[in-house]
Short mmCIF file of C-alpha atoms in Angstrom, two decimals:
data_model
loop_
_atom_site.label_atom_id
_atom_site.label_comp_id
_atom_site.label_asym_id
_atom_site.label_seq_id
_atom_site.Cartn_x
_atom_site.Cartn_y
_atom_site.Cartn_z
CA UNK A 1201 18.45 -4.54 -34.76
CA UNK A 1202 16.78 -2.91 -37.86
CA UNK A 1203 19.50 -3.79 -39.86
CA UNK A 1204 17.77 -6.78 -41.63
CA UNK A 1205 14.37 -4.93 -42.54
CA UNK A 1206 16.67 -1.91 -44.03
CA UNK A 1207 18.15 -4.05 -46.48
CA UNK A 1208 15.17 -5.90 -47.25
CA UNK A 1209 13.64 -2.33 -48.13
CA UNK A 1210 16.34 -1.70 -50.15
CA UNK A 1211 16.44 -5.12 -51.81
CA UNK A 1212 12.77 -4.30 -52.60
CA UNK A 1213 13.52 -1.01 -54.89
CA UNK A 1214 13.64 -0.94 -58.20
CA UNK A 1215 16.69 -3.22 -59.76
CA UNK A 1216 17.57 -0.02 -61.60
CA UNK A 1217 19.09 1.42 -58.31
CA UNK A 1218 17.53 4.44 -58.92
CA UNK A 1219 15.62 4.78 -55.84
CA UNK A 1220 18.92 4.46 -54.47
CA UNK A 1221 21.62 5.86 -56.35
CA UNK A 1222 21.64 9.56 -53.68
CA UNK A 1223 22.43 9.25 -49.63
CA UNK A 1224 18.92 11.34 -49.50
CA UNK A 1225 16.79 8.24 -51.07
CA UNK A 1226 18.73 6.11 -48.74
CA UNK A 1227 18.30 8.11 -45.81
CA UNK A 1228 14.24 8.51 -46.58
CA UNK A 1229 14.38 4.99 -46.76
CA UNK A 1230 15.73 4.00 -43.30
CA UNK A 1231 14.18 6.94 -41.85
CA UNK A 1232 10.80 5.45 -43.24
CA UNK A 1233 11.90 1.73 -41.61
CA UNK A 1234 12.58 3.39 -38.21
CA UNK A 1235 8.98 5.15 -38.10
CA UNK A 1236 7.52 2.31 -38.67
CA UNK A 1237 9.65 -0.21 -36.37
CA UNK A 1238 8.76 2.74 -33.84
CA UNK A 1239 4.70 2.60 -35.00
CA UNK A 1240 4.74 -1.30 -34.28
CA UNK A 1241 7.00 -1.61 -31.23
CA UNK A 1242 4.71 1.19 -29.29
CA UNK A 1243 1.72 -0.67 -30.07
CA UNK A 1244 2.73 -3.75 -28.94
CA UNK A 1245 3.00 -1.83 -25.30
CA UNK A 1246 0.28 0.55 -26.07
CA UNK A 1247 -1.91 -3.13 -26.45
CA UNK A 1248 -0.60 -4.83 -23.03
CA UNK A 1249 -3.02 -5.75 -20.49
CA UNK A 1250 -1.10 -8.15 -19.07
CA UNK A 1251 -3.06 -10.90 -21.05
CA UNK A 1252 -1.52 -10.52 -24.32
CA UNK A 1253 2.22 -10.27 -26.40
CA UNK A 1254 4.57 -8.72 -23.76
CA UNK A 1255 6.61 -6.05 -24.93
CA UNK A 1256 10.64 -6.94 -25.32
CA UNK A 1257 13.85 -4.35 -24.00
CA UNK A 1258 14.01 -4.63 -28.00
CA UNK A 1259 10.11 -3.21 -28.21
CA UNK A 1260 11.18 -0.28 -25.94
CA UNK A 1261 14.03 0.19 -27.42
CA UNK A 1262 12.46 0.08 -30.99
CA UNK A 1263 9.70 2.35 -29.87
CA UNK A 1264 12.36 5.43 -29.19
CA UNK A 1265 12.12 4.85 -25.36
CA UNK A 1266 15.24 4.91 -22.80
CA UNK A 1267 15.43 2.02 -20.55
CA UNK A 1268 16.90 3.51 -17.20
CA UNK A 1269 19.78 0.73 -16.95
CA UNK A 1270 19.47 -1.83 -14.64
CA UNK A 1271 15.50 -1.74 -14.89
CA UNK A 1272 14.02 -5.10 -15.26
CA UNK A 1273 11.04 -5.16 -18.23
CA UNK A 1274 8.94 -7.96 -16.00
CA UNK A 1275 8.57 -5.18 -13.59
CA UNK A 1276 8.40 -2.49 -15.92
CA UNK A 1277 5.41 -4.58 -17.68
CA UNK A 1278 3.34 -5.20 -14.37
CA UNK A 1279 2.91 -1.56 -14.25
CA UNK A 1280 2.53 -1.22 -18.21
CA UNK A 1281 -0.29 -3.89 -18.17
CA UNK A 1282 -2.29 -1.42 -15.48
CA UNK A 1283 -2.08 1.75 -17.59
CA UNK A 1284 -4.78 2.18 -19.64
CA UNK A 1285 -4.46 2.69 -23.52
CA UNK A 1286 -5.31 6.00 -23.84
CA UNK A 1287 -2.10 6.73 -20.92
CA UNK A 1288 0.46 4.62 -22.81
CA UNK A 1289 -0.15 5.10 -26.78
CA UNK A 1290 2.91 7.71 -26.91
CA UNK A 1291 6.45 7.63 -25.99
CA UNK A 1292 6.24 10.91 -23.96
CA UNK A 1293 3.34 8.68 -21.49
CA UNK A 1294 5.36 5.54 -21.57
CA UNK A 1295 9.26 7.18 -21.23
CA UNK A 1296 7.64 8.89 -18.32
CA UNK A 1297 6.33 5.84 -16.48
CA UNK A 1298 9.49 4.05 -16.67
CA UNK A 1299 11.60 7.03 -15.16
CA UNK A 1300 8.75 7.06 -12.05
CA UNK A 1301 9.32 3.18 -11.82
CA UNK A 1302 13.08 3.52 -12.21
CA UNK A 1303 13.34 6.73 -9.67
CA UNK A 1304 10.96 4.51 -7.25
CA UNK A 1305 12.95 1.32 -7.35
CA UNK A 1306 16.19 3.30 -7.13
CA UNK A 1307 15.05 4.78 -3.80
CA UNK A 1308 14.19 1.77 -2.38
CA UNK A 1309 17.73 0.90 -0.32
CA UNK A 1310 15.94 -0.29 2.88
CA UNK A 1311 16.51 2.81 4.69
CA UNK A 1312 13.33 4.87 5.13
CA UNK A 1313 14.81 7.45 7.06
CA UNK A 1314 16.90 9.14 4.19
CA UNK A 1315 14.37 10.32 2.28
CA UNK A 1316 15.78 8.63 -0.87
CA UNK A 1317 11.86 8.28 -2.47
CA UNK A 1318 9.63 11.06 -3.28
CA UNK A 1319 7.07 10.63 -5.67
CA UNK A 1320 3.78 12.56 -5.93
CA UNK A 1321 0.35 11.46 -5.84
CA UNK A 1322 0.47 12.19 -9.53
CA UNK A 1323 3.50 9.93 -10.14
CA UNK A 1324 1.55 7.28 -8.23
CA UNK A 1325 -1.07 7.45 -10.57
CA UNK A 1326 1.48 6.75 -13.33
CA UNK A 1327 2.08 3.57 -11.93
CA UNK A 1328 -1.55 2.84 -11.46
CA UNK A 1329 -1.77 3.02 -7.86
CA UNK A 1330 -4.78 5.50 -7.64
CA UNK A 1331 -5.28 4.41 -4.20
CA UNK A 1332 -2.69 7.27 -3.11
CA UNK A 1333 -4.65 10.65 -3.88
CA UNK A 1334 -3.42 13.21 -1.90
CA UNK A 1335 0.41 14.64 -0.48
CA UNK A 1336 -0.03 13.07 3.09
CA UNK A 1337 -0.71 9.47 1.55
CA UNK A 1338 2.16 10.25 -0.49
CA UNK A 1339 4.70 11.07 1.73
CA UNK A 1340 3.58 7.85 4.09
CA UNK A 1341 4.16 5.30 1.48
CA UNK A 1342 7.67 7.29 -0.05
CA UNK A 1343 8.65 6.34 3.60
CA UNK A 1344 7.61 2.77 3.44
CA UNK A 1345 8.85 2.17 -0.14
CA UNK A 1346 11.93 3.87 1.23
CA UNK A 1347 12.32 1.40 3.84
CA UNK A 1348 11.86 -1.24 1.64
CA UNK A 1349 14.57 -3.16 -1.09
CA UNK A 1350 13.80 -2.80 -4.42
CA UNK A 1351 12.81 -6.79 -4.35
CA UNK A 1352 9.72 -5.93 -2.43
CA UNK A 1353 8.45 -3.31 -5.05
CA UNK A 1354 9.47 -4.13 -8.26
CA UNK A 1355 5.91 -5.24 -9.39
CA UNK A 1356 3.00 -2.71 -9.46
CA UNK A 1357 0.99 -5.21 -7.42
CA UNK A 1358 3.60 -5.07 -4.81
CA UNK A 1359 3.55 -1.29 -4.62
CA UNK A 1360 -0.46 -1.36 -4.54
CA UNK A 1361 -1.25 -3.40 -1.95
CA UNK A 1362 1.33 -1.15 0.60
CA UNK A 1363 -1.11 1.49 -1.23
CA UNK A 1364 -3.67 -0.02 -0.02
CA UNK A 1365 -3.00 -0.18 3.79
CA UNK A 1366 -1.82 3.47 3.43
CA UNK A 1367 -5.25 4.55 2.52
CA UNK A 1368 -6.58 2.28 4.93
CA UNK A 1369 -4.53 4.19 7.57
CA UNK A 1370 -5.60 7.15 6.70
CA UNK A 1371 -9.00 6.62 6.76
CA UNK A 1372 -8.87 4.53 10.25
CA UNK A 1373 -7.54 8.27 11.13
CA UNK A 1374 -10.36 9.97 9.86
CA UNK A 1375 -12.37 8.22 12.02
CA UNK A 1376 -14.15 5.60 9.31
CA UNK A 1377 -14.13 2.07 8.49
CA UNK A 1378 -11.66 0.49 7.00
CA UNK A 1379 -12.75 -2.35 4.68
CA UNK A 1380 -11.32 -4.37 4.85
CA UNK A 1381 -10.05 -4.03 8.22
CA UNK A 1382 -6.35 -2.89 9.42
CA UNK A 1383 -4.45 -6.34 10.88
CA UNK A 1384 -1.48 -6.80 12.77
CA UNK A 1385 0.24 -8.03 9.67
CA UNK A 1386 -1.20 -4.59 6.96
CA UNK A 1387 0.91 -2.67 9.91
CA UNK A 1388 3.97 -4.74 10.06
CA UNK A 1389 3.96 -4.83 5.98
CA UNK A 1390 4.60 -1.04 6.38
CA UNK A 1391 7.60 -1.64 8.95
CA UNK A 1392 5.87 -0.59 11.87
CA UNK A 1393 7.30 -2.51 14.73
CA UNK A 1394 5.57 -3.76 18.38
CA UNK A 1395 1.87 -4.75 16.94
CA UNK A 1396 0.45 -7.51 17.65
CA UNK A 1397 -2.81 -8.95 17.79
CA UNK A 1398 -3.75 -8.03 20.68
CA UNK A 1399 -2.53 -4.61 21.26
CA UNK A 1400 -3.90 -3.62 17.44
CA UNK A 1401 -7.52 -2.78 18.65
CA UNK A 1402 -5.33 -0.24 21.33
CA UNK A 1403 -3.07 0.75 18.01
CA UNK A 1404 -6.07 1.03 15.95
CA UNK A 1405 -8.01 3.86 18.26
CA UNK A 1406 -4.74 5.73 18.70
CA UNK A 1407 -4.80 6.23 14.70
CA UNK A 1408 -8.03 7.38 14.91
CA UNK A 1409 -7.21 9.76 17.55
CA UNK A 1410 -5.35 11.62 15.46
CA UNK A 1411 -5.97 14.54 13.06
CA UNK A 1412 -8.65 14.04 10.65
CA UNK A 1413 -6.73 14.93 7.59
CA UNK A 1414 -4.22 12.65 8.24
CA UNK A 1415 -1.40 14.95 8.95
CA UNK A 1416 -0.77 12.70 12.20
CA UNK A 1417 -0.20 9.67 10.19
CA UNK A 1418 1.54 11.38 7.05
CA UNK A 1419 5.13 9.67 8.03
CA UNK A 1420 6.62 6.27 8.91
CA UNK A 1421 8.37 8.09 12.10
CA UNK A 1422 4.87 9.51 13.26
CA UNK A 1423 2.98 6.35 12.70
CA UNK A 1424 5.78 4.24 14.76
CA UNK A 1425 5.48 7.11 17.47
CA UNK A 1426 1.46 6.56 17.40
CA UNK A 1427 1.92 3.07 17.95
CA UNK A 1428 4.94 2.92 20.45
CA UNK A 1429 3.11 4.82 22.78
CA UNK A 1430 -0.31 2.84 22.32
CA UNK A 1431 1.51 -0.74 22.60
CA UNK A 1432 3.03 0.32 25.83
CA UNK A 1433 0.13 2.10 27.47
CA UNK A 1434 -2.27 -1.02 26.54
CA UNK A 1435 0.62 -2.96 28.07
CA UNK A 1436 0.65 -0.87 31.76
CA UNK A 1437 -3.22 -0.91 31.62
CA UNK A 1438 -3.38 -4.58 31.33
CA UNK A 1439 -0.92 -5.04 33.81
CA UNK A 1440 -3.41 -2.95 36.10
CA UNK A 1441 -6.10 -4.79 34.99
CA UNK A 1442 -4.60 -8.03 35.03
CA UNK A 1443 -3.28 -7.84 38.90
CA UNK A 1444 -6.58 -6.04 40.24
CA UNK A 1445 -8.00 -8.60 42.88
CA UNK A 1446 -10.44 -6.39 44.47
CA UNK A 1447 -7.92 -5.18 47.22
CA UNK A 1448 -5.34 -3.14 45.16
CA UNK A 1449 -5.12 -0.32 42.40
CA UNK A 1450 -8.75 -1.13 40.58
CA UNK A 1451 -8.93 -0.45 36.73
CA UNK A 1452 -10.64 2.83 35.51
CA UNK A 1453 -12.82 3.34 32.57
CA UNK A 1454 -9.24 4.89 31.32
CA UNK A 1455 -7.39 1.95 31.66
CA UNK A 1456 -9.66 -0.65 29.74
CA UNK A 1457 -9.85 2.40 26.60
CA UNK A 1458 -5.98 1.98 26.81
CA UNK A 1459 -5.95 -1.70 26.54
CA UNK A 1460 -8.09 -1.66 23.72
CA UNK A 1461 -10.82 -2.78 25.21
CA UNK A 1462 -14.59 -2.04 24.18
CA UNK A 1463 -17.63 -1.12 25.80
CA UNK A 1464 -16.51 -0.11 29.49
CA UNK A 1465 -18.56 3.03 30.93
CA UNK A 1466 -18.94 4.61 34.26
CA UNK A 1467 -22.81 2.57 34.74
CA UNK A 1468 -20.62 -0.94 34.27
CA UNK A 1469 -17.69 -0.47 35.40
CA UNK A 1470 -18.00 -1.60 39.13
CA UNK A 1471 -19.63 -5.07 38.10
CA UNK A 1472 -16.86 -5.77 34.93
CA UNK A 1473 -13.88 -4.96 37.38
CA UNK A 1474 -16.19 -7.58 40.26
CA UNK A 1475 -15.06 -10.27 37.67
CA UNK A 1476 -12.11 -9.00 37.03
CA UNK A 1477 -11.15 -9.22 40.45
CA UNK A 1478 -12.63 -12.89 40.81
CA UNK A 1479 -10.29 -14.41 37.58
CA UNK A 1480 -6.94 -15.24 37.63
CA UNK A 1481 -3.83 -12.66 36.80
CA UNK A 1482 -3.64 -15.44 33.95
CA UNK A 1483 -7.11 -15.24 32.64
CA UNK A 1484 -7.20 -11.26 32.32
CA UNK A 1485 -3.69 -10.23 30.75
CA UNK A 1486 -4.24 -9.93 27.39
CA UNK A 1487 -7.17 -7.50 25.82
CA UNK A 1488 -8.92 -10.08 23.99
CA UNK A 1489 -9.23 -12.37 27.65
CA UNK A 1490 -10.92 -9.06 28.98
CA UNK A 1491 -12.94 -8.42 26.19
CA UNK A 1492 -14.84 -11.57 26.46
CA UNK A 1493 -15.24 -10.80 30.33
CA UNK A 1494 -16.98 -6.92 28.74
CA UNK A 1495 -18.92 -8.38 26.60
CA UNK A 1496 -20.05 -11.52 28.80
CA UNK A 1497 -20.80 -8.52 31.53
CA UNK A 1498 -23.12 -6.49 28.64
CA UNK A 1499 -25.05 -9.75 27.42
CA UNK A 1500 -25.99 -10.95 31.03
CA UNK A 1501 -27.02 -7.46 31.95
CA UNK A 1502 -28.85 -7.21 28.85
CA UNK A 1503 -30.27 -11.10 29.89
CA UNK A 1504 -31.66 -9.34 33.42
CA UNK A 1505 -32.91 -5.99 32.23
CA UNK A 1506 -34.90 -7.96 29.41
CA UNK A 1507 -36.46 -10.49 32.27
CA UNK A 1508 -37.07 -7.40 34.32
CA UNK A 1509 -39.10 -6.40 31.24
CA UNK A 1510 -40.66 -9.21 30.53
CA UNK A 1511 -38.77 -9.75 27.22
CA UNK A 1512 -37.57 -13.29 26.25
CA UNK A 1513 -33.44 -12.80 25.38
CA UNK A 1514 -32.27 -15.63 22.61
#
C-alpha cells in the first residue's frame, strides 16, 4: 500500500543516484515514508467526530494499528467518533480501544450465563460509555452484553443506551429517581423476562428494595430473581384484590404494596377496599384499574375534608 509513495520518493532524489546508491539511504528513505504514512493515517482518526473523513482498515492499518480480524471499521468508528482527541492521538490509546471493542463484541454469543464478557468500568470508558462508573454497573451490563449477539452491540450507541438503563437500575435501587423513568420496554432491552406494564410499578419498588449500593442488582440472574418474584406476588395480590366482594378474603395494606399500587394506608384502607368490593372482578384486576379507584378514593376524601373546612377544592 505504500509502495507507490516509496518510489515516488525515490524518483524524487537526485538523478545522480547518490542518495541511493547504499541499502542504508534506501532504508532511511522508506523508513521516513512509513513515519509519515503513520503521522497522517493517525490523524485522520485522531480528527473523527463522526462529522468528518472516516478513517479506512487502510488508515488503521497505515497508522501501525492491528485490526482484531473480523472487526468491522463502521463499528469500530462509532466508538472512535466518541473518544475525545486528547484519548485517541496515539496508537497505544487507539490499539487499545479496538481490542476492548473486539474482546466486547467477541463475548457477545447470546448466552449471558457463561460469563464470556468482562470488561471494567475503565474499559467502558474506552468506549465512551461513562455512564458505567463503578464494578457492580459493570458486571450488570457484561451480563446483558453477554446475552446479547454481537448485531445488537456493534455500535457505541447501541452499547450506551443498555448503559443507560443499567445506571438507571441502579439508581431506582438506591432509592432515587430515575430520569427518565424505567419502562417495561428499558427492562426487557436488558433480557429481563415477565414485565409488563402493569406489574412494572410492583417491579420497580422491588429494585428499590434492595441494597443501596446496588449489590442486589449487580447481575442479570439477580435482577430476573427481583423481578420473578415481584411479577408473581403483584399477580396473587391482584387476584385477592380483584375477587374481594366484601364477603371473602379482603385486601390488606400488604397486598395493594404488592400489586404496585400507591397510596393505600391503614386510615383508607376500609373505604378503598368498600369500592373495591362494589366493582366488578373485571374492573379491579390489573394495578392500573385499582390505582384509579386509590386515587379517586384520596381526591374525594380530600373533596370532603376541604368542605368540612370550608375550603373550595378545584
Amino acid at each position: 500500500s505504500n509502495l507507490a509513495a516509496i518510489l515516488s520518493a525515490i524518483a524524487a532524489t537526485n538523478n545522480d543516484c547518490t542518495e541511493v546508491d547504499t541499502i542504508a539511504e534506501l532504508q532511511a528513505l522508506v523508513d521516513q515514508i512509513v513515519a509519515n504514512a503513520k503521522a497522517a493515517a493517525l490523524a485522520v482518526i485522531t480528527a473523527y467526530d463522526g462529522t468528518n473523513t472516516a478513517p479506512t482498515l487502510a488508515d488503521y492499518e497505515n497508522a501501525g494499528i492491528v485490526v482484531p480480524a473480523g472487526t468491522d471499521i463502521a463499528a469500530i468508528n462509532s466508538v472512535i467518533a466518541t473518544t475525545a482527541a486528547s484519548g485517541k492521538d496515539s496508537i497505544g490509546e487507539v490499539q487499545n480501544i479496538l481490542d476492548t471493542y473486539a474482546a466486547l463484541l467477541a463475548g457477545a454469543d447470546g448466552d449471558a450465563s457463561n460469563n464470556n464478557v468482562s470488561l471494567t468500568a475503565s474499559q467502558y470508558a474506552l468506549l465512551g460509555v461513562t455512564a458505567i462508573d463503578s464494578a457492580a454497573k459493570a458486571s450488570l451490563l457484561n451480563d446483558v452484553i453477554d446475552g446479547k449477539s454481537s448485531a445488537s452491540v456493534d455500535t457505541q450507541a447501541e452499547i450506551a443506551a443498555l448503559a443507560s438503563i443499567v445506571a438507571r437500575i441502579f439508581e431506582q435501587a438506591a432509592g432515587g429517581t430515575p430520569n427518565p423513568p424505567l419502562t417495561a420496554d428499558d427492562l426487557a432491552a436488558l433480557g429481563l423476562t415477565g414485565v409488563t406494564t402493569d406489574n412494572l410499578a410492583a417491579i420497580l419498588a422491588a429494585i428499590a428494595a434492595t441494597a443501596d449500593n446496588g449489590s442486589g442488582v449487580s447481575s442479570l440472574s439477580a435482577l430476573q430473581t427481583i423481578t420473578t418474584d415481584a411479577a408473581n406476588a403483584a399477580s396473587a395480590a391482584l387476584a385477592v384484590i380483584s375477587a374481594y366482594d366484601g364477603n371473602n378474603t379482603t385486601p390488606g395494606v400488604a397486598d395493594y404494596a404488592a400489586a404496585g399500587v400507591t397510596g393505600v394506608q391503614a386510615g383508607n384502607l376500609a373505604s378503598i377496599n368498600s369500592v373495591i368490593a362494589g366493582l366488578s372482578s373485571g374492573a379491579t384486576d390489573t394495578a392500573a384499574e385499582v390505582q384509579a379507584v386509590v386515587d379517586d378514593n384520596r381526591t374525594n376524601n380530600n373533596t370532603e375534608k376541604g368542605k368540612e373546612n370550608g375550603v373550595a377544592i378545584k
